[in-house]
Every structure is written in structure tokens, then in C-alpha cells.
Amino acid sequence: MKNTLTKYINTSTNAAPLAVFRIGFGLMMLYSIIRFWAKGWIETVYIQPKFHFKYYGFEWVKVWGDYTYGLFFISAVAAFCVALGFKYRIAIITFFLSFTYIELMEKTTYLNHYYFISILSFLLIFLPAEKRFSIDAYRSKKEYKKIPKWTIDSIKLLLFIVYFYAGLAKLNSDWLLRAMPLKIWLPSKYDLPLIGDALMHQNWFHYAMSWGGLFYDLFIPFLLIYRKTRAFAFVLVIVFHLFTRILFPIGMFPYVMIVSALIFFDAKIHLKIIKWIKFIIKMASIKTEVILVRNTYQYKRRKIILPIITIFFVLQLIVPFRYLLYPNELFWTEEGYRFSWRVMLMEKMGHTNFKIVDSDTKAFFYVKNEDFLTPFQEKQMSFQPDFILEYAHFLGDHFKQQGHKNVEVYAKSYVALNGRLSQPFINETVNLYAEKESFQPKNWILAFNDDIKGL
Amino acid sequence: MLKKSLRLVVMVLIIFGCSKSDENGDETNDNGDTYNRAILLTNMADNIIIPAYQDLNEKLATLVAVKNNFLTNTNQNNLEALRAAWFNAYETWQYVEMFNIGKAEEILYSFQMNVYPTNTTDITANIASGDYDLSSVNNNDAVGFPALDYMLYGIANDDASLLNLYANANHQNYLSDLVDQMQRLTNSVLEDWTNAYRATFISSTENTASSALNKFVNDFIFYYEKGLRANKIGIPAGVFSTMPLPDKVEGFYSKAHSKALISISIQAVQDLFNGKSYGSSATGESFKSYLQFLDRNDLALLINERLDAAKQNIQGLDNSLYNQVITDNSKMTETYDALQLAVVSFKVDMLQAFNISIDFVDADGD
């Protein structure tokens, strides 16, 4: 056992796939940031709101006002440097920190694929992605042909977890037996050309898509790993992600996944890609100097890095299952829902109003959410308990500061999940201003009046 | 290899598709056909929206005539006739306010017709100067039905002194201009509907933030939440403030009409939801039948139940909501709670069932 492990760790492989991955990742991140900027979202998501929702434990992360643009700029430059392989280690650390900081500034925008980018960039800090075909290599006049095999495998493992866990999360009765939420989402795509009228309202199509999506997520990592099915699997990856791109507003995620899946291929393809890029560079008549080619890159601090990577992956495997520690329906309370590759699993909407009560006189009034929240924030707040609690505290503080006495904050909340009738969500008799955020189960969430079976 | 795989994918998809459809072929399935949203919008336009505008336009034409008569023959009888014509038109307005789309949206029609409480300081200043632009945004709270409410009931302590005021040319002009402006605006909205906008409206069925269908649904819900629930009941009942604000009721100066107006407006909302034609009992495609098509009859029933319950609450209120707030505000807040339940049904359940692109949220999902 120990022997096989040492042997595995010492196995080396061609460095080209990781170099191509670095370039693809860097360029896509650069484009993502430009896109986010161009759509004006830095303004509407980060700068305009008066109040920001924070992740538990990261309340200290602040939006930088107009300097937020600077933060995005730093992140974009870092992404470009990663692509170039220029000062790679500093660039990828900068990218990881700036991108993660951006995500931590506002919980409203949480997306699984932003989380994926954060942890992937963390992983990349420890990988020798600049050892081949990079400015760093040319500057140091040293290029490595081979790198340890586990470095590339670690990216494959991460992708494996993303897909496979997304598949496991679909093993529930709403997804499989009720075709929810696709049964709600697909009919609303009736205006798509060709397939809109013909398919989107068909009951069988909702089920076919649900089950197809499940099998795709569960099996695609295996099909990508196995050499004989790899090309077929890659075509599936393209078809699947482009199809989801047509159906749903999921931004850059499909492209990120398609490009990432290239890592599963043998070096042959990557060497070809490098050749193309070199050709283009030559066309621009930039000289690439002849450099010293070494054989295998060896880690200098392997004793520190390997344990870090191991802990990282153990956490990745465990964290999505933390929901088992909570007694109530996961989809309802969302305790342990995020950071678990639960992608497009729920159609959940809510309506939540807050009542400010003077505990002495019992006089009360309702808050107009639009006075404090953007429509996007209000939408996300209305069905997520941690948002509701955080906002209740913000309101309590706000009205206390305004001179209101004996402030208590109550929520009147209704939530509808996957096409069920909406039902009361938060216990109206609990003063949320007196409740504290923690990892404990939130006992002021009312029970879900239905049963969703499965993982 | 790649080409081969592609061929395989297509084949698998076809086989998967066919076998699945065979399995379900025998099942009775409500969702088998596509839903024709154009028919829904056509019913809205032809049997509800346009007839309501036509009726309002006629009533405002009457109001103009009665007003002219009053100004040439200013006496108590003609004042009563004018008040009656005003109220008649105000009732019909309750059917129209929710259609904030097309020309109405473009010219901010409802802001020029029914912003209350009206601003008596602005009105007094306008009358005194005789120099005003009624369509200016600054005058939104000095025009329309609420301004007339003040001009016909609140401008003097009793009818005798009120009639005396209308000997005054500036008062005559302002009253006249208010009424004429309302008619002109309504006419332009109606004309746009009958000429060009109807066709645009019924063909704009795509699921985008700017399509007529989505805007119409969003506007409908917005009206119910803001124009009806908040403005007519919530704000006067002090739901959003530390104290009740009874003088913010609709029709504050005429005192007796506020309950009548909300009774009509909630009926208008329910009729639209059920697709009931304006002025007849015929029904056609509607939000209700769309929900039924989506297998959500439970929700369609619940929405009607909740609207009925709210109507019951409203029936129990004093004719003057002003009096109701003063004597027993708890009945007002109970009514508010009943109205709020339907907001939840519309905003959460119905929007979820329709899965409408919401006009104000622009972001990626995952």
C-alpha cells in the first residue's frame, strides 16, 4: 500500500495538459471579469446596495466603494498573468485572494461555480502550472517536460467531485419522481426556436431531462477518465453544457466546464494546442528564445504541500455531507446547502416582510424592504433563513439607531418550494433580533409540511 | 473518433426520446400540448382592457359635459350632478389603473390620474397663479381624481361657499382644465390601444423581461401589492408607519367613497385573474386558466379563496375608511393581512408557476 502510494507520487507525466489548463483558466477568468464589469454588475451588486449580506464568520469583509473597481482590475490582471505564466505564483495567489474576497463581499450572488473557481484557484497555487510554455519558463530559460502525475490528477479529482456530487444531490424524490424543478423551468422556455413549442411542455421531456441530467452528472467523470469513452464523453460535455447554456442564464459556467474537461485528454492534444499558440505567436513575430529543457520537475517543499492538498480534498469530500448533521429538510432550511454542488436543484421563492415592534407598547409597523435592499437582494433574502436573520439584525440596529425604543424584529415569511403551495416559513412569534447566527439548527424555521426523500 | 461519437450522441438522444414518448403516449396528460399565450393576451385586450378604457372614456366625456354645464349654471343641483359623474368615472378608473403598459406606461398615465393624497398647497397655488402645466411631474399630486375630490368636496367648508368659489374665473379654469386633461389622456391611451398597440400586445408573448406578457403579469401584481393593498388600506392603517394616517385614504374629501372604490378595485383584480369580460359574465383565457393548464388548479382555487376572504373583510368596513381607521383600526389591519395573503399567492406561487423572467433581476444563476 505504502509502496504503491510512493510509487504513484513519484510518477511523472507530460506537463503540457497543465500548461494548457493554466492558459485556458486564466483567459476565461479574464473574460469573466470583463463581462461582469461590462454588464454593470460591479455597480449594481457591490456599490449601489446600502447593505450587504455576509457569510458567517466573514462579516469583516467590506466593499471598497468605488475602489471595488480596483479590486476587479487587480483580479483581471492576475488572471491574465496566470494565462501568460508570468510571475505565476504571485499571480495565482493574487487571483485567489482577490476573487475570493470579491465573492465574500456579498452573499446574494453566491453561485456554485464561483465557489468552484475559488477552490480551483486555491489548488492551482500549489501546482507547477508555469513549468512549461510560460513567460516564467522563458525568463528563467528553464522548461520542464514532465511534472508529477498527481498534480494533473488533483484537478481531475476536483472535477470528478463537482460532477459526481452534483449527481448524488439529484437522487431525491422531487428530481426523479416529480421532475422538479425542470417541470417549472422548461415550460417557460416555450419561445425557443424549433424545440420551444414541440418539447418544452411535454411531460416526458421533463422526466427525460431530469433523468438524463442525473446520469450525465453521475457517469460523465468515469467516461472522461476511461480512455475508450473519453472522446465520446467530451462530446457529451459540449452538448450538455451548451444545451444548459441555451436553457438557463448560467453565464460562463458551461464554458469553464468544457475547457476544464480538456484536462482529461492525453498530452497529444495539448501539445497540438501549444503548437498552434506558438504558431500564432510567431506570426506576431515575437521571438521565443531557445531554452534549456529539463526532464521532470521536482517539488522542493513536497512535505508541506502534499498534506495541504490531502486536507483540501478530505474537506471537499466531507463538507457537502455536513447537512446530515441537521435534523430538518435540507431544501427547506438550507442548513448545509451551499458549497455542496447542489446545482439547479430547487425552484424556491419567498415573500418575507418584517415587523418592527416596540416590546413595551406593542406598537408596530412593517418595513418596506425596497428601502434597504435591491430587488435581487430582496429576492434572495426572502427564502434563505441566514439572510433573513442577518437582515433582521440590520433592521433592528437601524431602527434602534433612529431612536426607536425596545426594538423587536419579527418576520412574516412565506416560501414555495418546487411547485408546492407556499407555506409559512419563519415562526412569527420569535424575535429574530434576539437570535444569534451560529452553526446550530435554527429552531425558528417552521417545519416543512411535505417530505422529500433521498440523499 | 469525434465524428463517430457525435453520431452516437444523436442516436442515443433519438432513441431516448422515442422510447420515452412511447411509454407516456397512452397517459392522459394535461401538459401534452403547448399553451397559446396569444389567446390569453387577446382575451385580456379585447374583452377586458379595451372595453374598460372605452367605458372610462365615455364616463369622462360625460364628466366633461356635466362640468361644462356646472360652470355655465353653477348651482347645487349641477354640483350634485358633477359629483355623481366624477364618482361614476372614478369607479370605472378602478378597472383601468392596473394596466400600466403601452401608452399608459409611456405617459405615466396613472400618475396623472390617481396620486393621493392630493397636494392642496400646490392646487391652491396653481389656482392663484392661473399659470400651470398639468402634465408636469411636479403636478402629479395636483391633478386627476384626487384633485377633483378636493375641488368638489374639500375646497370650502360647505356647499354654499364652495359654489361661491366657482364664481371665480381661476377656480373655473382649474376645474375645467383638470377634467379636460383627464379626458384627453384617457382618449390618447384608448386610441393607442385600438390603433396600434393591441397588435403589439397580443403578439408579444415571449418569456423575456420586456415582453408584454411578462410586463403585464408583473404590472398586475405590482398594482395589487402597491396600488390596492398598500395605498388603499395599508398606508392609512399605519402599517408602514408608527401612527395610522387616516387622511391618506382614497377619496379623502368626499369621505363616503373610499370603501366603494376598493371594493370595485378588488373585484377588477379578481375578474382579470379569472378572465371575466368587462361588463359581462363571459370568461376567457386568463391567469387562472393558464395555471390550470400548468396543473396548478390548487393555486387558482386558493387565489380566488383568498380574494374572496379579503372582499369579506372589506365588506365589514365602514363606508368611509377614514372613519374606520379612527374608530377601529384593527379591522383595517385585519383587512390588510387578508389582502397580504393574496400577495403571497400572486408573487410567490403564481410567479413560480409561470416562471416569468422578473424584470428587475439581472444576474447569472447556476
PDB file of C-alpha atoms in Angstrom, chain A residues 108-312:
ATOM      1  CA  THR A 108     -26.539  37.387  -2.534  1.00  0.00           C
ATOM      2  CA  THR A 109     -24.523  36.456  -5.612  1.00  0.00           C
ATOM      3  CA  TYR A 110     -23.453  33.043  -4.340  1.00  0.00           C
ATOM      4  CA  LEU A 111     -23.136  30.574  -7.166  1.00  0.00           C
ATOM      5  CA  ASN A 112     -21.611  27.128  -7.036  1.00  0.00           C
ATOM      6  CA  HIS A 113     -19.411  27.942  -9.958  1.00  0.00           C
ATOM      7  CA  TYR A 114     -17.917  30.984  -8.231  1.00  0.00           C
ATOM      8  CA  TYR A 115     -17.090  28.694  -5.338  1.00  0.00           C
ATOM      9  CA  PHE A 116     -15.602  26.245  -7.805  1.00  0.00           C
ATOM     10  CA  ILE A 117     -13.357  28.950  -9.212  1.00  0.00           C
ATOM     11  CA  SER A 118     -12.253  29.972  -5.736  1.00  0.00           C
ATOM     12  CA  ILE A 119     -11.214  26.498  -4.676  1.00  0.00           C
ATOM     13  CA  LEU A 120      -9.733  25.643  -8.059  1.00  0.00           C
ATOM     14  CA  SER A 121      -7.542  28.739  -7.944  1.00  0.00           C
ATOM     15  CA  PHE A 122      -6.528  27.743  -4.421  1.00  0.00           C
ATOM     16  CA  LEU A 123      -5.492  24.337  -5.700  1.00  0.00           C
ATOM     17  CA  LEU A 124      -3.595  25.901  -8.598  1.00  0.00           C
ATOM     18  CA  ILE A 125      -1.408  27.809  -6.155  1.00  0.00           C
ATOM     19  CA  PHE A 126       0.282  24.506  -5.344  1.00  0.00           C
ATOM     20  CA  LEU A 127       0.562  23.115  -8.862  1.00  0.00           C
ATOM     21  CA  PRO A 128       3.540  23.593 -11.187  1.00  0.00           C
ATOM     22  CA  ALA A 129       1.440  25.068 -13.974  1.00  0.00           C
ATOM     23  CA  GLU A 130       4.129  27.502 -15.112  1.00  0.00           C
ATOM     24  CA  LYS A 131       6.865  24.943 -15.654  1.00  0.00           C
ATOM     25  CA  ARG A 132       6.099  24.656 -19.311  1.00  0.00           C
ATOM     26  CA  PHE A 133       5.225  27.112 -22.046  1.00  0.00           C
ATOM     27  CA  SER A 134       5.138  30.200 -19.839  1.00  0.00           C
ATOM     28  CA  ILE A 135       6.884  33.541 -19.637  1.00  0.00           C
ATOM     29  CA  ASP A 136       8.388  32.418 -16.336  1.00  0.00           C
ATOM     30  CA  ALA A 137       9.966  29.443 -18.093  1.00  0.00           C
ATOM     31  CA  TYR A 138      11.351  31.594 -20.876  1.00  0.00           C
ATOM     32  CA  ARG A 139      12.702  34.150 -18.462  1.00  0.00           C
ATOM     33  CA  SER A 140      14.455  31.599 -16.360  1.00  0.00           C
ATOM     34  CA  LYS A 141      15.424  29.767 -19.541  1.00  0.00           C
ATOM     35  CA  LYS A 142      14.317  26.569 -17.938  1.00  0.00           C
ATOM     36  CA  GLU A 143      11.426  24.412 -19.052  1.00  0.00           C
ATOM     37  CA  TYR A 144      10.275  21.082 -17.715  1.00  0.00           C
ATOM     38  CA  LYS A 145       8.911  18.391 -19.929  1.00  0.00           C
ATOM     39  CA  LYS A 146       7.343  16.436 -17.156  1.00  0.00           C
ATOM     40  CA  ILE A 147       5.677  17.064 -13.824  1.00  0.00           C
ATOM     41  CA  PRO A 148       4.379  14.756 -11.107  1.00  0.00           C
ATOM     42  CA  LYS A 149       1.280  12.966 -12.303  1.00  0.00           C
ATOM     43  CA  TRP A 150      -0.701  13.676  -9.137  1.00  0.00           C
ATOM     44  CA  THR A 151      -0.745  17.379  -9.926  1.00  0.00           C
ATOM     45  CA  ILE A 152      -2.868  16.874 -13.006  1.00  0.00           C
ATOM     46  CA  ASP A 153      -4.860  14.178 -11.282  1.00  0.00           C
ATOM     47  CA  SER A 154      -5.761  16.590  -8.498  1.00  0.00           C
ATOM     48  CA  ILE A 155      -7.595  18.800 -10.988  1.00  0.00           C
ATOM     49  CA  LYS A 156      -9.313  15.754 -12.419  1.00  0.00           C
ATOM     50  CA  LEU A 157     -10.312  14.742  -8.904  1.00  0.00           C
ATOM     51  CA  LEU A 158     -11.806  18.149  -8.235  1.00  0.00           C
ATOM     52  CA  LEU A 159     -13.824  17.973 -11.444  1.00  0.00           C
ATOM     53  CA  PHE A 160     -14.838  14.451 -10.530  1.00  0.00           C
ATOM     54  CA  ILE A 161     -16.166  15.650  -7.184  1.00  0.00           C
ATOM     55  CA  VAL A 162     -18.084  18.521  -8.761  1.00  0.00           C
ATOM     56  CA  TYR A 163     -19.881  16.313 -11.241  1.00  0.00           C
ATOM     57  CA  PHE A 164     -20.373  13.258  -9.093  1.00  0.00           C
ATOM     58  CA  TYR A 165     -21.639  15.181  -6.085  1.00  0.00           C
ATOM     59  CA  ALA A 166     -23.961  17.179  -8.326  1.00  0.00           C
ATOM     60  CA  GLY A 167     -25.302  13.804  -9.467  1.00  0.00           C
ATOM     61  CA  LEU A 168     -25.706  12.481  -5.925  1.00  0.00           C
ATOM     62  CA  ALA A 169     -27.635  15.604  -4.989  1.00  0.00           C
ATOM     63  CA  LYS A 170     -30.150  14.788  -7.713  1.00  0.00           C
ATOM     64  CA  LEU A 171     -31.010  11.473  -6.065  1.00  0.00           C
ATOM     65  CA  ASN A 172     -34.155  12.801  -4.440  1.00  0.00           C
ATOM     66  CA  SER A 173     -37.844  12.300  -4.984  1.00  0.00           C
ATOM     67  CA  ASP A 174     -38.515  15.815  -6.256  1.00  0.00           C
ATOM     68  CA  TRP A 175     -35.940  15.476  -9.012  1.00  0.00           C
ATOM     69  CA  LEU A 176     -36.645  11.901 -10.009  1.00  0.00           C
ATOM     70  CA  LEU A 177     -40.338  11.345  -9.366  1.00  0.00           C
ATOM     71  CA  ARG A 178     -41.796  14.813  -9.861  1.00  0.00           C
ATOM     72  CA  ALA A 179     -39.287  16.080 -12.437  1.00  0.00           C
ATOM     73  CA  MET A 180     -38.955  19.183 -10.300  1.00  0.00           C
ATOM     74  CA  PRO A 181     -37.796  21.895 -10.789  1.00  0.00           C
ATOM     75  CA  LEU A 182     -37.368  21.248 -14.515  1.00  0.00           C
ATOM     76  CA  LYS A 183     -41.141  20.851 -14.826  1.00  0.00           C
ATOM     77  CA  ILE A 184     -41.420  24.501 -13.847  1.00  0.00           C
ATOM     78  CA  TRP A 185     -38.390  25.796 -15.706  1.00  0.00           C
ATOM     79  CA  LEU A 186     -38.672  24.072 -19.057  1.00  0.00           C
ATOM     80  CA  PRO A 187     -42.222  25.151 -19.992  1.00  0.00           C
ATOM     81  CA  SER A 188     -41.172  28.763 -19.547  1.00  0.00           C
ATOM     82  CA  LYS A 189     -38.732  28.284 -22.445  1.00  0.00           C
ATOM     83  CA  TYR A 190     -41.659  27.976 -24.842  1.00  0.00           C
ATOM     84  CA  ASP A 191     -40.263  30.739 -27.033  1.00  0.00           C
ATOM     85  CA  LEU A 192     -37.083  28.895 -28.025  1.00  0.00           C
ATOM     86  CA  PRO A 193     -36.839  28.344 -31.763  1.00  0.00           C
ATOM     87  CA  LEU A 194     -37.639  24.821 -33.006  1.00  0.00           C
ATOM     88  CA  ILE A 195     -37.752  22.975 -29.701  1.00  0.00           C
ATOM     89  CA  GLY A 196     -39.728  25.572 -27.731  1.00  0.00           C
ATOM     90  CA  ASP A 197     -43.192  24.628 -28.880  1.00  0.00           C
ATOM     91  CA  ALA A 198     -42.540  20.980 -29.562  1.00  0.00           C
ATOM     92  CA  LEU A 199     -40.739  19.843 -26.426  1.00  0.00           C
ATOM     93  CA  MET A 200     -40.845  22.237 -23.549  1.00  0.00           C
ATOM     94  CA  HIS A 201     -44.375  21.432 -22.447  1.00  0.00           C
ATOM     95  CA  GLN A 202     -44.040  17.677 -22.837  1.00  0.00           C
ATOM     96  CA  ASN A 203     -44.253  15.733 -19.635  1.00  0.00           C
ATOM     97  CA  TRP A 204     -41.915  13.026 -20.903  1.00  0.00           C
ATOM     98  CA  PHE A 205     -39.367  15.658 -21.823  1.00  0.00           C
ATOM     99  CA  HIS A 206     -39.272  16.980 -18.248  1.00  0.00           C
ATOM    100  CA  TYR A 207     -38.576  13.473 -16.973  1.00  0.00           C
ATOM    101  CA  ALA A 208     -36.110  12.701 -19.733  1.00  0.00           C
ATOM    102  CA  MET A 209     -34.156  15.840 -18.912  1.00  0.00           C
ATOM    103  CA  SER A 210     -34.227  15.140 -15.169  1.00  0.00           C
ATOM    104  CA  TRP A 211     -33.039  11.573 -15.508  1.00  0.00           C
ATOM    105  CA  GLY A 212     -30.649  12.444 -18.313  1.00  0.00           C
ATOM    106  CA  GLY A 213     -29.112  15.159 -16.161  1.00  0.00           C
ATOM    107  CA  LEU A 214     -28.738  12.730 -13.288  1.00  0.00           C
ATOM    108  CA  PHE A 215     -26.986  10.092 -15.380  1.00  0.00           C
ATOM    109  CA  TYR A 216     -24.834  12.712 -17.015  1.00  0.00           C
ATOM    110  CA  ASP A 217     -23.561  14.050 -13.700  1.00  0.00           C
ATOM    111  CA  LEU A 218     -23.011  10.633 -12.151  1.00  0.00           C
ATOM    112  CA  PHE A 219     -21.276   8.978 -15.082  1.00  0.00           C
ATOM    113  CA  ILE A 220     -19.501  11.697 -17.004  1.00  0.00           C
ATOM    114  CA  PRO A 221     -16.456  11.695 -14.719  1.00  0.00           C
ATOM    115  CA  PHE A 222     -15.983   7.964 -15.290  1.00  0.00           C
ATOM    116  CA  LEU A 223     -16.487   8.298 -19.022  1.00  0.00           C
ATOM    117  CA  LEU A 224     -13.894  11.050 -19.079  1.00  0.00           C
ATOM    118  CA  ILE A 225     -11.373   9.011 -17.137  1.00  0.00           C
ATOM    119  CA  TYR A 226     -11.738   5.854 -19.197  1.00  0.00           C
ATOM    120  CA  ARG A 227      -9.656   6.235 -22.350  1.00  0.00           C
ATOM    121  CA  LYS A 228     -12.012   4.447 -24.715  1.00  0.00           C
ATOM    122  CA  THR A 229     -15.045   6.567 -23.830  1.00  0.00           C
ATOM    123  CA  ARG A 230     -13.162   9.833 -23.436  1.00  0.00           C
ATOM    124  CA  ALA A 231     -13.821  11.392 -26.836  1.00  0.00           C
ATOM    125  CA  PHE A 232     -17.477  10.430 -26.661  1.00  0.00           C
ATOM    126  CA  ALA A 233     -17.665  11.839 -23.146  1.00  0.00           C
ATOM    127  CA  PHE A 234     -16.133  15.100 -24.275  1.00  0.00           C
ATOM    128  CA  VAL A 235     -18.745  15.465 -26.992  1.00  0.00           C
ATOM    129  CA  LEU A 236     -21.375  14.840 -24.320  1.00  0.00           C
ATOM    130  CA  VAL A 237     -19.790  17.525 -22.162  1.00  0.00           C
ATOM    131  CA  ILE A 238     -20.075  20.005 -25.012  1.00  0.00           C
ATOM    132  CA  VAL A 239     -23.637  19.042 -25.916  1.00  0.00           C
ATOM    133  CA  PHE A 240     -24.803  19.036 -22.317  1.00  0.00           C
ATOM    134  CA  HIS A 241     -23.279  22.328 -21.304  1.00  0.00           C
ATOM    135  CA  LEU A 242     -24.267  24.147 -24.459  1.00  0.00           C
ATOM    136  CA  PHE A 243     -27.804  22.887 -24.026  1.00  0.00           C
ATOM    137  CA  THR A 244     -27.960  24.132 -20.452  1.00  0.00           C
ATOM    138  CA  ARG A 245     -26.487  27.399 -21.692  1.00  0.00           C
ATOM    139  CA  ILE A 246     -29.402  27.771 -24.127  1.00  0.00           C
ATOM    140  CA  LEU A 247     -31.972  26.913 -21.482  1.00  0.00           C
ATOM    141  CA  PHE A 248     -30.729  28.753 -18.445  1.00  0.00           C
ATOM    142  CA  PRO A 249     -28.972  32.019 -17.625  1.00  0.00           C
ATOM    143  CA  ILE A 250     -25.829  30.424 -16.238  1.00  0.00           C
ATOM    144  CA  GLY A 251     -23.233  32.834 -17.562  1.00  0.00           C
ATOM    145  CA  MET A 252     -19.710  31.497 -18.018  1.00  0.00           C
ATOM    146  CA  PHE A 253     -20.092  28.216 -16.181  1.00  0.00           C
ATOM    147  CA  PRO A 254     -20.690  25.962 -19.231  1.00  0.00           C
ATOM    148  CA  TYR A 255     -17.578  27.248 -20.956  1.00  0.00           C
ATOM    149  CA  VAL A 256     -15.483  26.882 -17.837  1.00  0.00           C
ATOM    150  CA  MET A 257     -16.547  23.263 -17.554  1.00  0.00           C
ATOM    151  CA  ILE A 258     -15.975  22.495 -21.222  1.00  0.00           C
ATOM    152  CA  VAL A 259     -12.469  23.935 -21.219  1.00  0.00           C
ATOM    153  CA  SER A 260     -11.686  22.297 -17.876  1.00  0.00           C
ATOM    154  CA  ALA A 261     -12.700  18.886 -19.199  1.00  0.00           C
ATOM    155  CA  LEU A 262      -9.827  19.065 -21.697  1.00  0.00           C
ATOM    156  CA  ILE A 263      -7.522  18.160 -18.821  1.00  0.00           C
ATOM    157  CA  PHE A 264      -8.700  14.557 -19.095  1.00  0.00           C
ATOM    158  CA  PHE A 265      -7.119  14.129 -22.516  1.00  0.00           C
ATOM    159  CA  ASP A 266      -3.626  12.813 -23.204  1.00  0.00           C
ATOM    160  CA  ALA A 267      -0.802  15.229 -23.787  1.00  0.00           C
ATOM    161  CA  LYS A 268      -1.014  14.758 -27.555  1.00  0.00           C
ATOM    162  CA  ILE A 269      -3.905  17.173 -27.873  1.00  0.00           C
ATOM    163  CA  HIS A 270      -2.334  19.681 -25.532  1.00  0.00           C
ATOM    164  CA  LEU A 271       0.947  19.573 -27.407  1.00  0.00           C
ATOM    165  CA  LYS A 272      -1.010  20.374 -30.542  1.00  0.00           C
ATOM    166  CA  ILE A 273      -2.703  23.299 -28.839  1.00  0.00           C
ATOM    167  CA  ILE A 274       0.662  24.599 -27.676  1.00  0.00           C
ATOM    168  CA  LYS A 275       1.938  24.271 -31.203  1.00  0.00           C
ATOM    169  CA  TRP A 276      -0.960  26.354 -32.525  1.00  0.00           C
ATOM    170  CA  ILE A 277      -0.383  29.041 -29.951  1.00  0.00           C
ATOM    171  CA  LYS A 278       3.337  29.091 -30.760  1.00  0.00           C
ATOM    172  CA  PHE A 279       2.444  29.452 -34.406  1.00  0.00           C
ATOM    173  CA  ILE A 280       0.226  32.442 -33.661  1.00  0.00           C
ATOM    174  CA  ILE A 281       2.944  33.984 -31.522  1.00  0.00           C
ATOM    175  CA  LYS A 282       5.423  33.557 -34.325  1.00  0.00           C
ATOM    176  CA  MET A 283       3.002  35.228 -36.710  1.00  0.00           C
ATOM    177  CA  ALA A 284       3.080  38.214 -34.387  1.00  0.00           C
ATOM    178  CA  SER A 285       6.867  37.947 -34.813  1.00  0.00           C
ATOM    179  CA  ILE A 286       7.605  37.662 -31.155  1.00  0.00           C
ATOM    180  CA  LYS A 287      10.803  35.758 -30.600  1.00  0.00           C
ATOM    181  CA  THR A 288      10.789  32.760 -28.362  1.00  0.00           C
ATOM    182  CA  GLU A 289      14.288  32.051 -27.229  1.00  0.00           C
ATOM    183  CA  VAL A 290      15.820  28.643 -27.199  1.00  0.00           C
ATOM    184  CA  ILE A 291      15.822  27.424 -23.678  1.00  0.00           C
ATOM    185  CA  LEU A 292      17.124  24.657 -21.578  1.00  0.00           C
ATOM    186  CA  VAL A 293      14.761  21.744 -21.365  1.00  0.00           C
ATOM    187  CA  ARG A 294      14.852  19.701 -18.196  1.00  0.00           C
ATOM    188  CA  ASN A 295      13.175  16.427 -17.658  1.00  0.00           C
ATOM    189  CA  THR A 296      10.994  16.161 -14.559  1.00  0.00           C
ATOM    190  CA  TYR A 297      10.056  18.947 -12.205  1.00  0.00           C
ATOM    191  CA  GLN A 298      10.524  18.006  -8.556  1.00  0.00           C
ATOM    192  CA  TYR A 299       8.777  19.762  -5.707  1.00  0.00           C
ATOM    193  CA  LYS A 300      11.078  21.386  -3.204  1.00  0.00           C
ATOM    194  CA  ARG A 301       8.554  21.601  -0.392  1.00  0.00           C
ATOM    195  CA  ARG A 302       6.691  18.402  -1.044  1.00  0.00           C
ATOM    196  CA  LYS A 303       6.453  17.614   2.666  1.00  0.00           C
ATOM    197  CA  ILE A 304       4.317  20.694   3.251  1.00  0.00           C
ATOM    198  CA  ILE A 305       2.374  20.733   0.020  1.00  0.00           C
ATOM    199  CA  LEU A 306       1.176  17.147  -0.073  1.00  0.00           C
ATOM    200  CA  PRO A 307      -0.522  17.343   3.339  1.00  0.00           C
ATOM    201  CA  ILE A 308      -2.188  20.612   2.338  1.00  0.00           C
ATOM    202  CA  ILE A 309      -3.565  19.046  -0.824  1.00  0.00           C
ATOM    203  CA  THR A 310      -4.700  15.991   1.116  1.00  0.00           C
ATOM    204  CA  ILE A 311      -6.531  18.027   3.727  1.00  0.00           C
ATOM    205  CA  PHE A 312      -8.049  20.119   0.951  1.00  0.00           C
TER     206      PHE A 312
END
